[in-house]
Amino acid sequence: MCPAPSSDDERSALCEDAPVTRPAHFTQLDQDRFQPTRFAQSHWGADHLNGPAVVGLAARALETQFGLPELMPARLTVDLFRAAKGVPTETVTRLVRDGRRVRNAECEIVQGGVTVARATLVQYRRGAPPRGEEWTAAMDFEPPADLDQGRPINIGSDGVGWSHAIVDHQNAARKRTVNRTADVVEGTDNTPFVRAAMVAEGTSLVTNLGTAGVGYINGDLTVALARLPVDDWVGVQADAHWADDGVAVGTATLFDHLGAFGTGVVTAIGNPGAQIDFSDDPFPSRTH
């Protein structure tokens, strides 16, 4: 990701891409080569890309190369090997297996010849459901009464309600978000699958945000989908958070206006030396 701009509204000299009408994480340099923009910047470091940017780029590449209308992208797993930086970024994809009912593919996110993340996608052929009824967990999700179209994030927690400022929810309560994602690549709208994958990366935020901010950094994301979201705005609600000896596991449910449609899972490692305290946020316009 690009180095920190001098203000939240200025671009770094290393990110002199054309003005965009909608935020985008990357501009396209070539067919499989991209330049991060300032919107890809992470809170973890001055030259780190954020999780949704990396996840979204991998999901977009896999769907573009190997997605088919008759196949459901049921599981995406992204392993985040090392911090991605604000340098030209390549996507390298390959089809692992192309079966009658199951299709498997991989994508590597490469910077300077080094793989910084690897994603695997499992797609299932859509078909008739089996006979009978199955158990379904009861899931309640109450989004904000009004969604501010000018703000991409809404965050809520038990006992506080909804707001636009993450710092309002630095507590030990259950958390949830409703997000409208930035585009992965400038000039290209996100598909429902890419949107779901990017929003699911918020599983780390809603499960790892505590009274002192976020002190765990996730090393992966798995998003499992029964169907694709039908809305631009997608909700994520924490289900569980387990932690011991600096290792954490978080799970969350994904929602649109029709109800629950998928699950996000992250594992994370403690990173107290770079803990993100949103009361001292260098990018307040993105988190307020």
mmCIF file of C-alpha atoms in Angstrom:
data_model
loop_
_atom_site.group_PDB
_atom_site.id
_atom_site.type_symbol
_atom_site.label_atom_id
_atom_site.label_comp_id
_atom_site.label_asym_id
_atom_site.label_seq_id
_atom_site.Cartn_x
_atom_site.Cartn_y
_atom_site.Cartn_z
ATOM 1 C CA MET A 1 0.000 0.000 0.000
ATOM 2 C CA CYS A 2 1.024 3.564 -0.512
ATOM 3 C CA PRO A 3 2.905 5.412 2.217
ATOM 4 C CA ALA A 4 0.783 7.471 4.580
ATOM 5 C CA PRO A 5 -0.409 10.716 2.951
ATOM 6 C CA SER A 6 0.282 13.946 4.780
ATOM 7 C CA SER A 7 -3.453 14.286 5.414
ATOM 8 C CA ASP A 8 -6.409 11.957 5.025
ATOM 9 C CA ASP A 9 -7.473 13.807 1.861
ATOM 10 C CA GLU A 10 -4.116 13.871 0.078
ATOM 11 C CA ARG A 11 -2.505 11.161 -2.004
ATOM 12 C CA SER A 12 1.102 10.060 -1.645
ATOM 13 C CA ALA A 13 3.438 10.929 -4.506
ATOM 14 C CA LEU A 14 3.788 7.168 -5.063
ATOM 15 C CA CYS A 15 0.051 6.912 -5.736
ATOM 16 C CA GLU A 16 -0.480 9.472 -8.475
ATOM 17 C CA ASP A 17 -3.368 7.698 -10.130
ATOM 18 C CA ALA A 18 -6.210 9.493 -11.908
ATOM 19 C CA PRO A 19 -9.034 10.920 -9.777
ATOM 20 C CA VAL A 20 -11.825 8.442 -9.156
ATOM 21 C CA THR A 21 -15.494 9.107 -8.678
ATOM 22 C CA ARG A 22 -15.782 6.102 -6.333
ATOM 23 C CA PRO A 23 -13.085 4.827 -3.977
ATOM 24 C CA ALA A 24 -11.033 1.939 -5.386
ATOM 25 C CA HIS A 25 -8.213 -0.078 -3.845
ATOM 26 C CA PHE A 26 -6.230 -0.519 -7.079
ATOM 27 C CA THR A 27 -5.735 0.905 -10.540
ATOM 28 C CA GLN A 28 -5.052 -1.586 -13.320
ATOM 29 C CA LEU A 29 -1.595 -1.400 -14.914
ATOM 30 C CA ASP A 30 -1.865 -4.494 -17.107
ATOM 31 C CA GLN A 31 -4.076 -7.561 -17.419
ATOM 32 C CA ASP A 32 -2.863 -9.102 -14.141
ATOM 33 C CA ARG A 33 -0.903 -6.192 -12.658
ATOM 34 C CA PHE A 34 -2.255 -3.497 -10.336
ATOM 35 C CA GLN A 35 -1.135 -0.406 -8.418
ATOM 36 C CA PRO A 36 -2.525 0.137 -4.888
ATOM 37 C CA THR A 37 -4.191 3.473 -4.166
ATOM 38 C CA ARG A 38 -4.379 5.321 -0.863
ATOM 39 C CA PHE A 39 -7.714 3.645 -0.168
ATOM 40 C CA ALA A 40 -5.875 0.323 0.211
ATOM 41 C CA GLN A 41 -3.887 1.637 3.166
ATOM 42 C CA SER A 42 -4.037 -0.326 6.407
ATOM 43 C CA HIS A 43 -3.995 0.959 9.974
ATOM 44 C CA TRP A 44 -1.273 -1.591 10.806
ATOM 45 C CA GLY A 45 1.543 0.332 9.124
ATOM 46 C CA ALA A 46 2.428 3.282 6.906
ATOM 47 C CA ASP A 47 3.074 1.036 3.902
ATOM 48 C CA HIS A 48 0.703 -1.889 4.526
ATOM 49 C CA LEU A 49 -2.331 -2.869 2.466
ATOM 50 C CA ASN A 50 -5.583 -3.557 4.295
ATOM 51 C CA GLY A 51 -7.204 -6.990 4.362
ATOM 52 C CA PRO A 52 -10.260 -6.213 2.192
ATOM 53 C CA ALA A 53 -7.996 -4.893 -0.581
ATOM 54 C CA VAL A 54 -5.912 -8.075 -0.728
ATOM 55 C CA VAL A 55 -8.900 -10.387 -0.298
ATOM 56 C CA GLY A 56 -10.908 -8.484 -2.885
ATOM 57 C CA LEU A 57 -8.114 -8.606 -5.460
ATOM 58 C CA ALA A 58 -7.735 -12.371 -5.054
ATOM 59 C CA ALA A 59 -11.495 -12.975 -5.182
ATOM 60 C CA ARG A 60 -11.831 -10.830 -8.305
ATOM 61 C CA ALA A 61 -9.000 -12.645 -10.094
ATOM 62 C CA LEU A 62 -10.376 -16.099 -9.277
ATOM 63 C CA GLU A 63 -13.925 -15.234 -10.295
ATOM 64 C CA THR A 64 -12.773 -13.509 -13.487
ATOM 65 C CA GLN A 65 -10.607 -16.430 -14.560
ATOM 66 C CA PHE A 66 -12.627 -19.425 -13.378
ATOM 67 C CA GLY A 67 -16.127 -18.377 -12.333
ATOM 68 C CA LEU A 68 -19.103 -19.863 -14.194
ATOM 69 C CA PRO A 69 -22.804 -18.932 -13.837
ATOM 70 C CA GLU A 70 -23.783 -22.520 -13.050
ATOM 71 C CA LEU A 71 -21.238 -22.757 -10.231
ATOM 72 C CA MET A 72 -21.632 -21.305 -6.730
ATOM 73 C CA PRO A 73 -18.422 -19.853 -5.188
ATOM 74 C CA ALA A 74 -18.985 -21.656 -1.893
ATOM 75 C CA ARG A 75 -15.669 -21.203 -0.098
ATOM 76 C CA LEU A 76 -12.798 -18.751 -0.400
ATOM 77 C CA THR A 77 -9.784 -19.087 1.886
ATOM 78 C CA VAL A 78 -7.056 -16.454 1.814
ATOM 79 C CA ASP A 79 -3.788 -16.988 3.683
ATOM 80 C CA LEU A 80 -2.059 -13.677 4.357
ATOM 81 C CA PHE A 81 1.602 -14.677 4.482
ATOM 82 C CA ARG A 82 3.173 -11.255 4.955
ATOM 83 C CA ALA A 83 2.273 -7.588 4.852
ATOM 84 C CA ALA A 84 1.435 -6.483 1.325
ATOM 85 C CA LYS A 85 2.949 -3.111 0.430
ATOM 86 C CA GLY A 86 2.186 -0.139 -1.823
ATOM 87 C CA VAL A 87 3.975 -1.480 -4.870
ATOM 88 C CA PRO A 88 2.815 -2.957 -8.193
ATOM 89 C CA THR A 89 0.936 -6.155 -7.409
ATOM 90 C CA GLU A 90 0.369 -9.200 -9.617
ATOM 91 C CA THR A 91 -2.256 -11.924 -9.541
ATOM 92 C CA VAL A 92 -1.190 -15.407 -10.652
ATOM 93 C CA THR A 93 -4.034 -17.909 -11.019
ATOM 94 C CA ARG A 94 -4.324 -21.580 -11.887
ATOM 95 C CA LEU A 95 -7.097 -24.124 -12.192
ATOM 96 C CA VAL A 96 -6.385 -27.017 -9.827
ATOM 97 C CA ARG A 97 -9.326 -29.276 -10.661
ATOM 98 C CA ASP A 98 -12.275 -28.958 -13.009
ATOM 99 C CA GLY A 99 -14.720 -31.689 -12.030
ATOM 100 C CA ARG A 100 -18.327 -32.245 -13.001
ATOM 101 C CA ARG A 101 -19.664 -30.887 -9.693
ATOM 102 C CA VAL A 102 -16.651 -29.254 -8.021
ATOM 103 C CA ARG A 103 -14.129 -26.769 -9.413
ATOM 104 C CA ASN A 104 -10.994 -25.744 -7.463
ATOM 105 C CA ALA A 105 -8.676 -22.849 -8.276
ATOM 106 C CA GLU A 106 -5.802 -20.934 -6.676
ATOM 107 C CA CYS A 107 -4.522 -17.370 -6.818
ATOM 108 C CA GLU A 108 -1.237 -15.945 -5.588
ATOM 109 C CA ILE A 109 -0.819 -12.251 -4.816
ATOM 110 C CA VAL A 110 2.760 -11.431 -5.811
ATOM 111 C CA GLN A 111 4.834 -8.309 -5.117
ATOM 112 C CA GLY A 112 8.414 -7.985 -6.337
ATOM 113 C CA GLY A 113 8.534 -11.685 -7.136
ATOM 114 C CA VAL A 114 7.448 -12.658 -3.610
ATOM 115 C CA THR A 115 4.084 -14.259 -2.805
ATOM 116 C CA VAL A 116 2.420 -12.233 -0.042
ATOM 117 C CA ALA A 117 -0.948 -14.066 -0.040
ATOM 118 C CA ARG A 118 -2.486 -17.206 -1.508
ATOM 119 C CA ALA A 119 -6.187 -17.839 -2.043
ATOM 120 C CA THR A 120 -8.104 -21.011 -2.822
ATOM 121 C CA LEU A 121 -11.615 -21.042 -4.254
ATOM 122 C CA VAL A 122 -14.040 -23.963 -4.181
ATOM 123 C CA GLN A 123 -17.080 -23.791 -6.469
ATOM 124 C CA TYR A 124 -20.021 -26.198 -6.438
ATOM 125 C CA ARG A 125 -22.454 -26.831 -9.252
ATOM 126 C CA ARG A 126 -25.889 -25.455 -8.432
ATOM 127 C CA GLY A 127 -28.746 -27.948 -8.440
ATOM 128 C CA ALA A 128 -31.885 -29.208 -6.725
ATOM 129 C CA PRO A 129 -31.792 -29.378 -2.903
ATOM 130 C CA PRO A 130 -32.194 -32.764 -1.182
ATOM 131 C CA ARG A 131 -35.495 -33.835 0.333
ATOM 132 C CA GLY A 132 -36.418 -33.101 3.938
ATOM 133 C CA GLU A 133 -35.790 -30.310 6.417
ATOM 134 C CA GLU A 134 -32.643 -29.418 8.338
ATOM 135 C CA TRP A 135 -31.874 -27.506 11.502
ATOM 136 C CA THR A 136 -31.178 -23.796 11.016
ATOM 137 C CA ALA A 137 -29.798 -21.528 13.720
ATOM 138 C CA ALA A 138 -31.948 -18.571 14.724
ATOM 139 C CA MET A 139 -30.198 -15.389 13.581
ATOM 140 C CA ASP A 140 -31.333 -11.828 14.323
ATOM 141 C CA PHE A 141 -29.719 -8.813 12.713
ATOM 142 C CA GLU A 142 -31.109 -5.286 12.981
ATOM 143 C CA PRO A 143 -29.358 -2.879 10.598
ATOM 144 C CA PRO A 144 -29.350 0.899 11.135
ATOM 145 C CA ALA A 145 -32.683 2.553 10.448
ATOM 146 C CA ASP A 146 -31.006 4.877 7.944
ATOM 147 C CA LEU A 147 -27.873 4.132 5.914
ATOM 148 C CA ASP A 148 -25.817 7.237 5.146
ATOM 149 C CA GLN A 149 -24.903 6.858 1.470
ATOM 150 C CA GLY A 150 -21.878 9.085 2.003
ATOM 151 C CA ARG A 151 -20.294 6.802 4.595
ATOM 152 C CA PRO A 152 -19.091 3.292 3.724
ATOM 153 C CA ILE A 153 -19.147 1.844 7.256
ATOM 154 C CA ASN A 154 -21.704 1.571 10.033
ATOM 155 C CA ILE A 155 -20.642 -0.158 13.236
ATOM 156 C CA GLY A 156 -22.730 -1.237 16.202
ATOM 157 C CA SER A 157 -22.312 -3.004 19.515
ATOM 158 C CA ASP A 158 -24.626 -4.278 22.198
ATOM 159 C CA GLY A 159 -25.596 -1.524 24.624
ATOM 160 C CA VAL A 160 -24.336 1.266 22.345
ATOM 161 C CA GLY A 161 -26.301 0.951 19.108
ATOM 162 C CA TRP A 162 -25.107 2.115 15.690
ATOM 163 C CA SER A 163 -22.643 4.873 14.773
ATOM 164 C CA HIS A 164 -20.011 5.649 12.138
ATOM 165 C CA ALA A 165 -17.055 5.843 14.552
ATOM 166 C CA ILE A 166 -15.214 2.632 15.432
ATOM 167 C CA VAL A 167 -13.902 4.264 18.606
ATOM 168 C CA ASP A 168 -17.484 4.377 19.943
ATOM 169 C CA HIS A 169 -17.362 0.573 20.118
ATOM 170 C CA GLN A 170 -14.050 -0.044 21.846
ATOM 171 C CA ASN A 171 -15.769 -2.200 24.431
ATOM 172 C CA ALA A 172 -16.189 -5.858 25.360
ATOM 173 C CA ALA A 173 -19.668 -6.228 23.823
ATOM 174 C CA ARG A 174 -20.819 -8.136 20.741
ATOM 175 C CA LYS A 175 -20.258 -6.145 17.556
ATOM 176 C CA ARG A 176 -21.632 -5.870 14.028
ATOM 177 C CA THR A 177 -21.072 -3.781 10.903
ATOM 178 C CA VAL A 178 -22.937 -2.861 7.749
ATOM 179 C CA ASN A 179 -20.559 -2.007 4.901
ATOM 180 C CA ARG A 180 -20.627 -0.904 1.309
ATOM 181 C CA THR A 181 -17.266 -1.839 -0.149
ATOM 182 C CA ALA A 182 -14.944 0.275 -2.223
ATOM 183 C CA ASP A 183 -14.309 -1.083 -5.712
ATOM 184 C CA VAL A 184 -11.358 -3.448 -5.937
ATOM 185 C CA VAL A 185 -10.174 -1.995 -9.251
ATOM 186 C CA GLU A 186 -10.912 1.505 -10.489
ATOM 187 C CA GLY A 187 -13.662 1.578 -13.108
ATOM 188 C CA THR A 188 -14.936 -1.933 -12.362
ATOM 189 C CA ASP A 189 -17.929 -2.595 -10.123
ATOM 190 C CA ASN A 190 -17.573 -5.341 -7.535
ATOM 191 C CA THR A 191 -19.577 -8.486 -8.193
ATOM 192 C CA PRO A 192 -21.727 -9.954 -5.397
ATOM 193 C CA PHE A 193 -19.058 -12.600 -4.727
ATOM 194 C CA VAL A 194 -16.244 -10.074 -4.465
ATOM 195 C CA ARG A 195 -18.426 -7.865 -2.277
ATOM 196 C CA ALA A 196 -19.152 -10.759 0.086
ATOM 197 C CA ALA A 197 -15.469 -11.706 0.341
ATOM 198 C CA MET A 198 -14.365 -8.153 1.103
ATOM 199 C CA VAL A 199 -17.037 -7.532 3.723
ATOM 200 C CA ALA A 200 -16.333 -10.920 5.344
ATOM 201 C CA GLU A 201 -12.794 -9.715 6.096
ATOM 202 C CA GLY A 202 -14.553 -7.510 8.665
ATOM 203 C CA THR A 203 -14.916 -10.678 10.752
ATOM 204 C CA SER A 204 -11.562 -9.698 12.234
ATOM 205 C CA LEU A 205 -12.841 -6.264 13.265
ATOM 206 C CA VAL A 206 -16.119 -7.386 14.840
ATOM 207 C CA THR A 207 -14.457 -10.227 16.774
ATOM 208 C CA ASN A 208 -11.060 -8.731 17.695
ATOM 209 C CA LEU A 209 -12.060 -5.147 18.581
ATOM 210 C CA GLY A 210 -11.861 -4.754 22.351
ATOM 211 C CA THR A 211 -11.657 -2.083 25.027
ATOM 212 C CA ALA A 212 -8.173 -0.969 23.905
ATOM 213 C CA GLY A 213 -8.723 -1.298 20.152
ATOM 214 C CA VAL A 214 -7.564 -4.115 17.877
ATOM 215 C CA GLY A 215 -4.538 -6.033 19.147
ATOM 216 C CA TYR A 216 -4.862 -9.181 17.041
ATOM 217 C CA ILE A 217 -3.914 -9.242 13.357
ATOM 218 C CA ASN A 218 -5.584 -11.927 11.282
ATOM 219 C CA GLY A 219 -3.377 -14.180 9.193
ATOM 220 C CA ASP A 220 -6.206 -15.560 7.113
ATOM 221 C CA LEU A 221 -9.845 -15.382 6.142
ATOM 222 C CA THR A 222 -12.270 -18.120 5.204
ATOM 223 C CA VAL A 223 -15.646 -17.077 3.835
ATOM 224 C CA ALA A 224 -18.250 -19.780 3.237
ATOM 225 C CA LEU A 225 -21.351 -18.870 1.234
ATOM 226 C CA ALA A 226 -24.668 -20.662 0.785
ATOM 227 C CA ARG A 227 -25.724 -17.971 -1.709
ATOM 228 C CA LEU A 228 -24.552 -14.605 -2.966
ATOM 229 C CA PRO A 229 -25.668 -11.308 -1.394
ATOM 230 C CA VAL A 230 -28.409 -9.401 -3.193
ATOM 231 C CA ASP A 231 -27.615 -5.966 -1.686
ATOM 232 C CA ASP A 232 -24.791 -3.442 -2.040
ATOM 233 C CA TRP A 233 -24.776 -3.095 1.753
ATOM 234 C CA VAL A 234 -23.745 -6.271 3.602
ATOM 235 C CA GLY A 235 -23.854 -6.916 7.342
ATOM 236 C CA VAL A 236 -21.359 -8.834 9.495
ATOM 237 C CA GLN A 237 -22.245 -9.870 13.043
ATOM 238 C CA ALA A 238 -19.871 -11.517 15.514
ATOM 239 C CA ASP A 239 -20.804 -15.007 16.662
ATOM 240 C CA ALA A 240 -17.782 -16.147 18.678
ATOM 241 C CA HIS A 241 -14.323 -15.048 19.795
ATOM 242 C CA TRP A 242 -11.917 -17.418 21.532
ATOM 243 C CA ALA A 243 -8.395 -16.393 22.563
ATOM 244 C CA ASP A 244 -5.497 -17.811 24.589
ATOM 245 C CA ASP A 245 -1.730 -17.202 24.661
ATOM 246 C CA GLY A 246 -1.926 -14.538 21.965
ATOM 247 C CA VAL A 247 -3.861 -16.662 19.467
ATOM 248 C CA ALA A 248 -7.489 -15.870 18.603
ATOM 249 C CA VAL A 249 -10.282 -17.393 16.541
ATOM 250 C CA GLY A 250 -13.289 -15.354 15.409
ATOM 251 C CA THR A 251 -16.469 -16.302 13.561
ATOM 252 C CA ALA A 252 -19.241 -14.100 12.178
ATOM 253 C CA THR A 253 -22.424 -14.366 10.115
ATOM 254 C CA LEU A 254 -23.028 -12.398 6.905
ATOM 255 C CA PHE A 255 -26.400 -10.769 6.210
ATOM 256 C CA ASP A 256 -28.316 -8.957 3.485
ATOM 257 C CA HIS A 257 -31.947 -7.830 3.645
ATOM 258 C CA LEU A 258 -33.118 -11.392 2.956
ATOM 259 C CA GLY A 259 -31.260 -12.754 5.992
ATOM 260 C CA ALA A 260 -28.126 -14.763 6.737
ATOM 261 C CA PHE A 261 -26.263 -16.172 3.735
ATOM 262 C CA GLY A 262 -22.732 -17.031 4.847
ATOM 263 C CA THR A 263 -20.023 -17.260 7.496
ATOM 264 C CA GLY A 264 -16.651 -15.618 8.021
ATOM 265 C CA VAL A 265 -13.821 -17.235 10.006
ATOM 266 C CA VAL A 266 -10.460 -15.723 10.930
ATOM 267 C CA THR A 267 -7.507 -16.852 12.984
ATOM 268 C CA ALA A 268 -5.285 -14.127 14.412
ATOM 269 C CA ILE A 269 -2.072 -13.570 16.340
ATOM 270 C CA GLY A 270 -1.511 -11.005 19.055
ATOM 271 C CA ASN A 271 0.240 -7.851 17.844
ATOM 272 C CA PRO A 272 0.314 -5.608 20.946
ATOM 273 C CA GLY A 273 3.364 -3.664 19.772
ATOM 274 C CA ALA A 274 1.293 -2.185 16.935
ATOM 275 C CA GLN A 275 -2.142 -2.262 18.553
ATOM 276 C CA ILE A 276 -4.666 -0.043 16.773
ATOM 277 C CA ASP A 277 -6.374 2.349 19.180
ATOM 278 C CA PHE A 278 -9.102 4.163 17.251
ATOM 279 C CA SER A 279 -9.129 6.997 19.788
ATOM 280 C CA ASP A 280 -5.848 8.043 18.118
ATOM 281 C CA ASP A 281 -6.812 7.281 14.518
ATOM 282 C CA PRO A 282 -4.613 8.602 11.665
ATOM 283 C CA PHE A 283 -7.475 8.087 9.168
ATOM 284 C CA PRO A 284 -10.569 9.366 10.970
ATOM 285 C CA SER A 285 -12.628 9.953 7.828
ATOM 286 C CA ARG A 286 -12.508 6.220 7.066
ATOM 287 C CA THR A 287 -13.552 5.107 10.521
ATOM 288 C CA HIS A 288 -15.916 7.898 11.621
#
